[in-house]
Amino acid sequence: MPAKIISFVTMKGGSGKSTSAMCLGAYWQKSGMKVGLIDADPAGTLVRWIAAGTDLAEIPAVTAGPDSVDTGIDDFLARGLDRIIIDTPGFQSEATDAAIRRADLLIIPMRPSPIDYQVAVDSAEHIADLTTAPVRFLLNQTTKGSVIARHMRAQMEAANAQPMEVELSARVAYGEAALAGTTPSYYQPRGAAAREIADFASETGTLLGMRRKKARKASEPV
Ligand SMILES: Nc1ncnc2c1ncn2[C@@H]1O[C@H](COP(=O)(O)OP(=O)(O)OP(=O)(O)O)[C@@H](O)[C@H]1O
Ligand SMILES: [Mg+2]
């Protein structure tokens, strides 16, 4: 498969962009793929996360501003990486727009709440103005069997906003692993969070194999 670029985007802060991006990158790296991370958030979350431990030290990661997202991608492509993952800030920026334009797949993480959902839909509409690449919502910090997560999923499906099948549950393992500069796939490889991440990687891999569709607004039918 040629190199694929996955961008994590939503204007809602704290929705899980950095966590899902890092966990996906670490999983793929651990499973033998050549992964590169572009940290387009001025907060530098991914780079600091990697620096806090040793498990992720082999993953090439660069910070990038509005003028350097494209060159960051091109450098990684020239190095023959399999997967390039881009984390973006929780606000609109030129760097985010560059990450959107170059992506083969856009993932919009969101917590199961109406407020997060509204911002996620706004983000999806902004994305649809810039690219025809597929866009998926990722429910993050869910509680198993909760009414609100089911409700959010139903609302998304009614609006033709496509949720991923996998959900990342609210688990202390995510924060604890980050504290140790690692992710659940290394920290607790047989734990529930690691299993979710494996499912997330598998579903993402399937989406990357799919063909592009015509551009559409999140509010329009598929
Ligand atoms: N599934 C989860 N379970 C438990 N905690 C989580 C989970 N996902 C994220 N968190 C925690 O929630 C907080 C926000 O997550 P994260 O930093 O990934 O969001 P973000 O979208 O990147 O935020 P920002 O827009 O500020 O960059 C972090 O403290 C993270 O550890
Ligand atoms: Mg972040």
Short mmCIF file of C-alpha atoms and ligand atoms in Angstrom, two decimals:
data_model
loop_
_atom_site.label_atom_id
_atom_site.label_comp_id
_atom_site.label_asym_id
_atom_site.label_seq_id
_atom_site.Cartn_x
_atom_site.Cartn_y
_atom_site.Cartn_z
CA MET A 1 0.00 0.00 0.00
CA PRO A 2 1.39 3.48 -0.78
CA ALA A 3 1.98 5.85 2.16
CA LYS A 4 -1.21 7.05 3.82
CA ILE A 5 -1.83 10.28 5.68
CA ILE A 6 -4.34 10.37 8.54
CA SER A 7 -5.25 13.71 10.12
CA PHE A 8 -7.02 14.11 13.46
CA VAL A 9 -9.13 17.24 13.37
CA THR A 10 -11.80 18.97 15.39
CA MET A 11 -12.09 22.48 16.74
CA LYS A 12 -13.27 21.07 20.08
CA GLY A 13 -10.45 21.04 22.61
CA GLY A 14 -9.96 17.96 24.75
CA SER A 15 -11.90 15.64 22.47
CA GLY A 16 -9.08 13.11 22.12
CA LYS A 17 -7.18 14.13 18.97
CA SER A 18 -3.73 13.73 20.50
CA THR A 19 -4.62 10.58 22.44
CA SER A 20 -6.15 8.74 19.50
CA ALA A 21 -3.39 9.92 17.13
CA MET A 22 -0.59 8.79 19.47
CA CYS A 23 -2.26 5.47 20.30
CA LEU A 24 -2.78 4.68 16.63
CA GLY A 25 0.79 5.63 15.70
CA ALA A 26 2.26 3.60 18.54
CA TYR A 27 0.15 0.56 17.65
CA TRP A 28 1.21 0.64 14.01
CA GLN A 29 4.86 1.21 14.93
CA LYS A 30 4.73 -1.72 17.36
CA SER A 31 3.23 -3.91 14.67
CA GLY A 32 6.20 -3.20 12.38
CA MET A 33 5.01 -0.33 10.18
CA LYS A 34 7.10 2.74 9.48
CA VAL A 35 5.14 5.57 11.10
CA GLY A 36 5.83 9.30 11.25
CA LEU A 37 4.03 11.84 13.43
CA ILE A 38 3.48 15.47 12.61
CA ASP A 39 2.56 17.56 15.61
CA ALA A 40 0.82 20.63 14.18
CA ASP A 41 -0.43 21.76 17.60
CA PRO A 42 1.72 24.59 19.00
CA ALA A 43 1.24 22.93 22.40
CA GLY A 44 3.55 20.17 21.12
CA THR A 45 1.57 17.41 22.85
CA LEU A 46 2.86 14.45 20.82
CA VAL A 47 6.50 15.48 20.94
CA ARG A 48 6.35 15.98 24.72
CA TRP A 49 4.48 12.70 25.14
CA ILE A 50 7.24 10.80 23.30
CA ALA A 51 9.96 12.60 25.28
CA ALA A 52 8.39 11.52 28.59
CA GLY A 53 9.37 7.86 28.13
CA THR A 54 11.35 5.40 26.03
CA ASP A 55 8.76 3.15 24.31
CA LEU A 56 7.93 5.68 21.61
CA ALA A 57 11.44 7.06 21.10
CA GLU A 58 11.88 5.33 17.74
CA ILE A 59 8.87 7.04 16.17
CA PRO A 60 9.96 10.01 14.08
CA ALA A 61 7.99 13.05 15.20
CA VAL A 62 8.27 16.65 14.10
CA THR A 63 6.52 19.82 15.14
CA ALA A 64 5.06 21.82 12.29
CA GLY A 65 3.54 25.28 11.93
CA PRO A 66 1.37 26.70 9.16
CA ASP A 67 4.31 26.86 6.73
CA SER A 68 5.87 23.51 7.50
CA VAL A 69 3.08 20.90 7.52
CA ASP A 70 3.50 20.30 3.79
CA THR A 71 7.29 20.03 3.97
CA GLY A 72 6.97 17.77 7.02
CA ILE A 73 4.73 15.44 5.01
CA ASP A 74 7.03 15.56 1.97
CA ASP A 75 10.08 14.73 4.11
CA PHE A 76 8.30 11.69 5.58
CA LEU A 77 7.12 10.57 2.15
CA ALA A 78 10.69 10.83 0.85
CA ARG A 79 11.82 8.60 3.76
CA GLY A 80 9.44 5.89 2.61
CA LEU A 81 7.19 5.82 5.65
CA ASP A 82 3.99 3.73 5.53
CA ARG A 83 1.78 5.95 7.65
CA ILE A 84 1.89 9.66 8.45
CA ILE A 85 -0.30 10.77 11.34
CA ILE A 86 -1.03 14.46 11.91
CA ASP A 87 -2.31 15.91 15.18
CA THR A 88 -3.85 19.37 14.92
CA PRO A 89 -4.73 22.09 17.43
CA GLY A 90 -8.23 22.54 18.84
CA PHE A 91 -8.74 25.72 16.85
CA GLN A 92 -8.89 26.74 13.22
CA SER A 93 -5.45 27.39 11.70
CA GLU A 94 -3.53 27.28 8.44
CA ALA A 95 -1.67 24.26 9.79
CA THR A 96 -4.95 22.42 10.34
CA ASP A 97 -6.10 23.30 6.83
CA ALA A 98 -2.85 21.95 5.35
CA ALA A 99 -3.31 18.74 7.36
CA ILE A 100 -6.86 18.46 6.03
CA ARG A 101 -5.87 19.02 2.39
CA ARG A 102 -3.15 16.36 2.40
CA ALA A 103 -5.04 13.67 4.34
CA ASP A 104 -6.22 10.37 2.88
CA LEU A 105 -8.51 9.96 5.89
CA LEU A 106 -9.84 12.47 8.41
CA ILE A 107 -10.79 11.38 11.92
CA ILE A 108 -12.88 13.63 14.14
CA PRO A 109 -12.71 12.42 17.74
CA MET A 110 -15.58 13.52 19.97
CA ARG A 111 -16.80 12.89 23.47
CA PRO A 112 -20.39 11.72 23.69
CA SER A 113 -22.09 15.04 24.41
CA PRO A 114 -24.32 17.30 22.32
CA ILE A 115 -21.84 20.18 22.65
CA ASP A 116 -18.97 18.11 21.28
CA TYR A 117 -21.21 16.74 18.55
CA GLN A 118 -22.14 20.21 17.28
CA VAL A 119 -18.52 21.27 17.02
CA ALA A 120 -17.67 17.95 15.36
CA VAL A 121 -20.33 18.58 12.69
CA ASP A 122 -19.02 22.12 12.13
CA SER A 123 -15.52 20.66 11.75
CA ALA A 124 -16.80 18.06 9.24
CA GLU A 125 -18.36 20.83 7.17
CA HIS A 126 -15.12 22.79 7.19
CA ILE A 127 -13.26 19.64 6.12
CA ALA A 128 -15.73 19.00 3.26
CA ASP A 129 -14.96 22.48 1.90
CA LEU A 130 -11.28 21.54 1.59
CA THR A 131 -11.10 17.89 0.57
CA THR A 132 -12.96 14.90 -0.84
CA ALA A 133 -11.12 12.46 1.44
CA PRO A 134 -13.32 10.29 3.69
CA VAL A 135 -14.22 11.62 7.13
CA ARG A 136 -15.14 9.54 10.16
CA PHE A 137 -16.28 10.47 13.66
CA LEU A 138 -14.62 8.59 16.52
CA LEU A 139 -16.51 8.40 19.80
CA ASN A 140 -13.97 8.82 22.60
CA GLN A 141 -14.26 8.64 26.39
CA THR A 142 -17.46 6.64 26.19
CA THR A 143 -18.96 4.57 29.00
CA LYS A 144 -19.96 1.07 27.91
CA GLY A 145 -23.68 0.70 27.42
CA SER A 146 -24.42 4.37 28.18
CA VAL A 147 -27.55 5.95 26.74
CA ILE A 148 -25.72 9.08 25.61
CA ALA A 149 -23.21 7.23 23.38
CA ARG A 150 -26.03 5.29 21.70
CA HIS A 151 -27.98 8.53 21.28
CA MET A 152 -25.00 10.31 19.71
CA ARG A 153 -24.45 7.40 17.33
CA ALA A 154 -28.11 7.43 16.26
CA GLN A 155 -27.99 11.20 15.75
CA MET A 156 -24.88 10.89 13.60
CA GLU A 157 -26.37 8.13 11.51
CA ALA A 158 -29.54 10.19 10.97
CA ALA A 159 -27.41 13.12 9.77
CA ASN A 160 -25.27 10.90 7.50
CA ALA A 161 -22.24 11.78 9.58
CA GLN A 162 -20.37 8.51 9.65
CA PRO A 163 -19.23 7.18 13.04
CA MET A 164 -16.52 4.54 13.25
CA GLU A 165 -17.75 1.26 14.66
CA VAL A 166 -15.04 1.25 17.30
CA GLU A 167 -15.29 3.46 20.39
CA LEU A 168 -12.50 4.38 22.78
CA SER A 169 -13.87 4.07 26.31
CA ALA A 170 -12.99 6.35 29.19
CA ARG A 171 -10.17 4.42 30.88
CA VAL A 172 -7.43 5.50 33.26
CA ALA A 173 -4.97 3.45 31.21
CA TYR A 174 -4.84 6.21 28.58
CA GLY A 175 -3.75 8.89 31.05
CA GLU A 176 -1.48 6.58 33.03
CA ALA A 177 0.28 5.44 29.87
CA ALA A 178 0.72 9.06 28.72
CA LEU A 179 2.23 9.92 32.10
CA ALA A 180 4.86 7.23 31.48
CA GLY A 181 5.49 8.50 27.94
CA THR A 182 3.86 5.50 26.34
CA THR A 183 0.48 4.14 25.20
CA PRO A 184 -1.71 1.24 26.41
CA SER A 185 -0.40 -1.00 23.59
CA TYR A 186 2.99 -1.02 25.39
CA TYR A 187 1.88 -0.21 28.92
CA GLN A 188 -0.83 -2.87 29.30
CA PRO A 189 -0.69 -4.86 26.06
CA ARG A 190 -3.34 -7.34 27.17
CA GLY A 191 -5.61 -4.72 28.72
CA ALA A 192 -8.98 -3.49 27.50
CA ALA A 193 -7.59 -0.19 26.21
CA ALA A 194 -4.96 -2.01 24.12
CA ARG A 195 -7.70 -4.19 22.62
CA GLU A 196 -9.74 -1.12 21.70
CA ILE A 197 -6.71 0.46 20.08
CA ALA A 198 -6.09 -2.70 18.04
CA ASP A 199 -9.70 -2.57 16.82
CA PHE A 200 -9.31 1.14 16.06
CA ALA A 201 -6.17 0.44 14.01
CA SER A 202 -7.86 -2.39 12.17
CA GLU A 203 -10.93 -0.32 11.24
CA THR A 204 -8.71 2.60 10.22
CA GLY A 205 -6.66 0.27 8.02
CA THR A 206 -9.83 -0.92 6.30
CA LEU A 207 -10.94 2.67 5.70
CA LEU A 208 -7.57 3.50 4.16
CA GLY A 209 -8.07 0.75 1.63
CA MET A 210 -11.34 2.23 0.45
CA ARG A 211 -11.86 4.41 -2.59
CA ARG A 212 -12.45 8.12 -2.39
CA LYS A 213 -15.95 9.49 -2.75
CA LYS A 214 -17.23 12.68 -4.28
CA ALA A 215 -17.04 15.75 -2.01
CA ARG A 216 -20.13 16.28 0.06
CA LYS A 217 -21.21 18.30 3.05
CA ALA A 218 -21.73 16.40 6.29
CA SER A 219 -25.37 17.49 6.13
CA GLU A 220 -25.97 16.03 2.65
CA PRO A 221 -26.94 12.41 2.00
CA VAL A 222 -24.14 9.95 1.18
N1 LIG B 1 -10.40 7.36 26.13
C1 LIG B 1 -9.91 8.12 27.12
N2 LIG B 1 -10.02 7.72 28.42
C2 LIG B 1 -9.53 8.50 29.41
N3 LIG B 1 -8.96 9.68 29.23
C3 LIG B 1 -8.82 10.15 27.97
C4 LIG B 1 -9.28 9.39 26.85
N4 LIG B 1 -9.03 10.10 25.73
C5 LIG B 1 -8.43 11.24 26.13
N5 LIG B 1 -8.30 11.28 27.48
C6 LIG B 1 -7.75 12.38 28.27
O1 LIG B 1 -8.51 13.55 27.98
C7 LIG B 1 -7.66 14.68 27.88
C8 LIG B 1 -7.83 15.32 26.49
O2 LIG B 1 -7.39 14.40 25.51
P1 LIG B 1 -6.47 14.88 24.29
O3 LIG B 1 -5.34 15.72 24.81
O4 LIG B 1 -6.13 13.67 23.52
O5 LIG B 1 -7.50 15.79 23.50
P2 LIG B 1 -7.20 16.81 22.31
O6 LIG B 1 -8.37 16.77 21.40
O7 LIG B 1 -5.87 16.51 21.71
O8 LIG B 1 -7.13 18.20 23.09
P3 LIG B 1 -6.53 19.61 22.54
O9 LIG B 1 -7.57 20.14 21.59
O10 LIG B 1 -6.40 20.42 23.78
O11 LIG B 1 -5.25 19.31 21.85
C9 LIG B 1 -6.24 14.20 28.17
O12 LIG B 1 -5.96 14.44 29.52
C10 LIG B 1 -6.31 12.69 27.89
O13 LIG B 1 -5.39 11.97 28.68
MG MG B 2 -4.20 17.70 21.43
#
